[in-house]
XYZ file of C-alpha atoms in Angstrom:
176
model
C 18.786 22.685 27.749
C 21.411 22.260 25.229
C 23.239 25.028 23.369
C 24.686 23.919 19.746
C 27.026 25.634 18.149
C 27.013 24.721 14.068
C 29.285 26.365 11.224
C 26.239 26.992 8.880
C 22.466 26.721 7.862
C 22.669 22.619 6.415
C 24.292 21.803 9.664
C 21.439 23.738 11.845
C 18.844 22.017 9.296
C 19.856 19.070 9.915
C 20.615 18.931 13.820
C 17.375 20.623 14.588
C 15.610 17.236 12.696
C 17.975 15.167 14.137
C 17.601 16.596 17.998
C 13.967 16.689 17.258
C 14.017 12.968 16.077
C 16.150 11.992 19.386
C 13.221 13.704 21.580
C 16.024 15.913 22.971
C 13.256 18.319 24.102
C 14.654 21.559 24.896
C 17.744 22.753 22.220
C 19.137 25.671 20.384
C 21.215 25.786 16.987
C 23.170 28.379 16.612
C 24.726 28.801 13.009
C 28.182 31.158 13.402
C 28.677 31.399 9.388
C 32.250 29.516 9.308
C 34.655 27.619 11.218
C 36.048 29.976 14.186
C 34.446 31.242 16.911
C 34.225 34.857 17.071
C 34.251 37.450 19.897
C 30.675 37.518 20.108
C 30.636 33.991 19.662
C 32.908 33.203 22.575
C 31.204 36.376 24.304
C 27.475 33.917 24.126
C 29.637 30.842 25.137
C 30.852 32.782 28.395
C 27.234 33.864 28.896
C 25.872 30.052 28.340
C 28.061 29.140 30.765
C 26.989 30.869 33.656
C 22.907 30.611 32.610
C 21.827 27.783 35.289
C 19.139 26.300 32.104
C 21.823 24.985 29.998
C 23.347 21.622 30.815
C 25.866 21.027 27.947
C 27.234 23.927 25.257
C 28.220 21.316 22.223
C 30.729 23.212 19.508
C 29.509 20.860 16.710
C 31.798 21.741 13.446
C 33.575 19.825 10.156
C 36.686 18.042 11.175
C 37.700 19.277 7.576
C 40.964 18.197 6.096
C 42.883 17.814 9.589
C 40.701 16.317 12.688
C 43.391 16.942 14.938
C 44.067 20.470 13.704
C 40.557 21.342 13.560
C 40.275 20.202 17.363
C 43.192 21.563 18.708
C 42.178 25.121 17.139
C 38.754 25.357 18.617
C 40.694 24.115 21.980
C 42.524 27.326 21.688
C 39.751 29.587 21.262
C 37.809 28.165 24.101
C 41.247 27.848 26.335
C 39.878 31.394 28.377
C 36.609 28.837 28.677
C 37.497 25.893 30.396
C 34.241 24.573 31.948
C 32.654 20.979 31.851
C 29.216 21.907 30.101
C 31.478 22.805 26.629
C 31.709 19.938 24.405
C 33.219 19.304 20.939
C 32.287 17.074 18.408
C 33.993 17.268 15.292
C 31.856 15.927 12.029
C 31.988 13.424 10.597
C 32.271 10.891 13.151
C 34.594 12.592 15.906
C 37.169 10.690 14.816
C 38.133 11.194 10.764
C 38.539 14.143 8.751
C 35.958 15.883 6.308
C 32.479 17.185 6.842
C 29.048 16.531 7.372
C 28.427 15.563 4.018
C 30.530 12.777 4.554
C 28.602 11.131 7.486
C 24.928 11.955 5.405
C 26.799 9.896 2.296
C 27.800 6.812 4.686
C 23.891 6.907 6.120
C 22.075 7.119 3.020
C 19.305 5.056 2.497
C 19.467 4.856 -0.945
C 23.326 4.456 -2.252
C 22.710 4.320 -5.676
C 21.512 7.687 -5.875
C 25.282 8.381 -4.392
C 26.845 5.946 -6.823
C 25.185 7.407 -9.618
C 26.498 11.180 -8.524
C 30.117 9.667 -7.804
C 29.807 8.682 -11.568
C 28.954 11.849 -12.529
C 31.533 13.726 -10.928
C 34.535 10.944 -11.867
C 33.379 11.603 -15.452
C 33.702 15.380 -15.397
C 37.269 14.569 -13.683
C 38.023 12.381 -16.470
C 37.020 14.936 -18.474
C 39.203 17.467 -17.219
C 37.028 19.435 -15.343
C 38.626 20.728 -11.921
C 36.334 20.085 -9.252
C 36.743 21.243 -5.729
C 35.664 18.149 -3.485
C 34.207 19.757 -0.612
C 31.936 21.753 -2.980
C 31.630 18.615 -4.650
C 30.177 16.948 -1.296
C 27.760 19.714 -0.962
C 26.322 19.174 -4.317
C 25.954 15.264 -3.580
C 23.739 15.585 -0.719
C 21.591 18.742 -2.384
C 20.990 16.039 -5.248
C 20.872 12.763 -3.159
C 17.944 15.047 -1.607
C 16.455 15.531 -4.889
C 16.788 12.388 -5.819
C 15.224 10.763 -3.119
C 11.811 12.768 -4.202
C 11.628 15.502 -1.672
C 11.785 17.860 -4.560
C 14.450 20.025 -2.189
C 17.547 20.494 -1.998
C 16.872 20.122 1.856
C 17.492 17.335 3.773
C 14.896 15.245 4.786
C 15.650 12.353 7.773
C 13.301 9.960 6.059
C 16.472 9.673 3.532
C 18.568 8.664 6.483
C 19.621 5.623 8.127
C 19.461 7.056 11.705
C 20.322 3.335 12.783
C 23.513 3.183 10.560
C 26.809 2.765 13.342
C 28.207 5.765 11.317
C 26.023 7.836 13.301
C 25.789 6.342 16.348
C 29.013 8.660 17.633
C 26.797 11.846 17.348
C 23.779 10.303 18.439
C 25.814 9.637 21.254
C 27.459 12.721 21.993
C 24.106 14.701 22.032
C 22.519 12.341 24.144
C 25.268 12.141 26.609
């Protein structure tokens, strides 16, 4: 069994489809509602640890605006946790800043829809509108899902490229 550890609901959403899609039988997604890992987080975490049923514990988060930063800080929390079966994996590709939103833009299936919401957005910039760009992500994919006729804002893999190399690290890591 694997135990996944997400920031929020989207990133549950969409690593429960994706697990499921994978045929990664037995999982759980765990949403912690932000960035750190509490005391009862890291309380679960010890507990995972020790239950015999779960292979891998995988601290799946947003790399954010520092990757290295954002690593080395969930390091430190987990540094009274040092065991093999915890993993980190930093979104969007384990390797550059920003989010999830970032990796679901790069494996769209339909990039105009993108295009057309990077248009929107540079034209309420232009038009002085302050825009905060991580919100801004957010609201790409809720419309990109829209767009793509789902009628949701919820994401839907049929939307996705699951072949796309910009995925392949996270495929990776969860099948590792």
């Amino acid at each position: 069994m694997i135990k996944i550890y997400v920031e929020g609901k989207s990133d549950k959403i969409f690593l429960d489809l994706l697990c499921k899609n994978l045929k990664i039988d037995e999982f759980e997604t765990i949403p912690i509602g932000g960035n750190n890992l509490s005391s009862s987080d890291l309380k679960s975490i010890k507990e995972d640890i020790s239950d015999m049923r779960i292979e891998k514990i995988c601290i799946i988060f947003d790399a954010d605006d520092d990757y290295q930063k954002t690593k080395e800080n969930l390091q430190q929390q987990l540094k009274n946790l040092q065991n093999e079966k915890i993993k980190i994996f930093l979104f969007p590709n384990n390797k550059d800043n920003k989010e999830i939103e970032i990796l679901l833009t790069k494996i769209a299936k339909y990039p105009h829809f993108i295009t057309c919401f990077k248009e929107y957005s540079k034209c309420l910039k232009d038009k002085g509108t302050i825009l905060n760009e991580k919100e801004l992500n957010k609201n790409l994919i809720y419309a990109y899902n829209q767009a793509c006729g789902s009628g949701t804002k919820e994401i839907c893999l049929d939307h996705y490229d699951l072949d796309h190399e910009y995925i392949k690290p996270l495929i990776d890591f969860l099948k590792a």
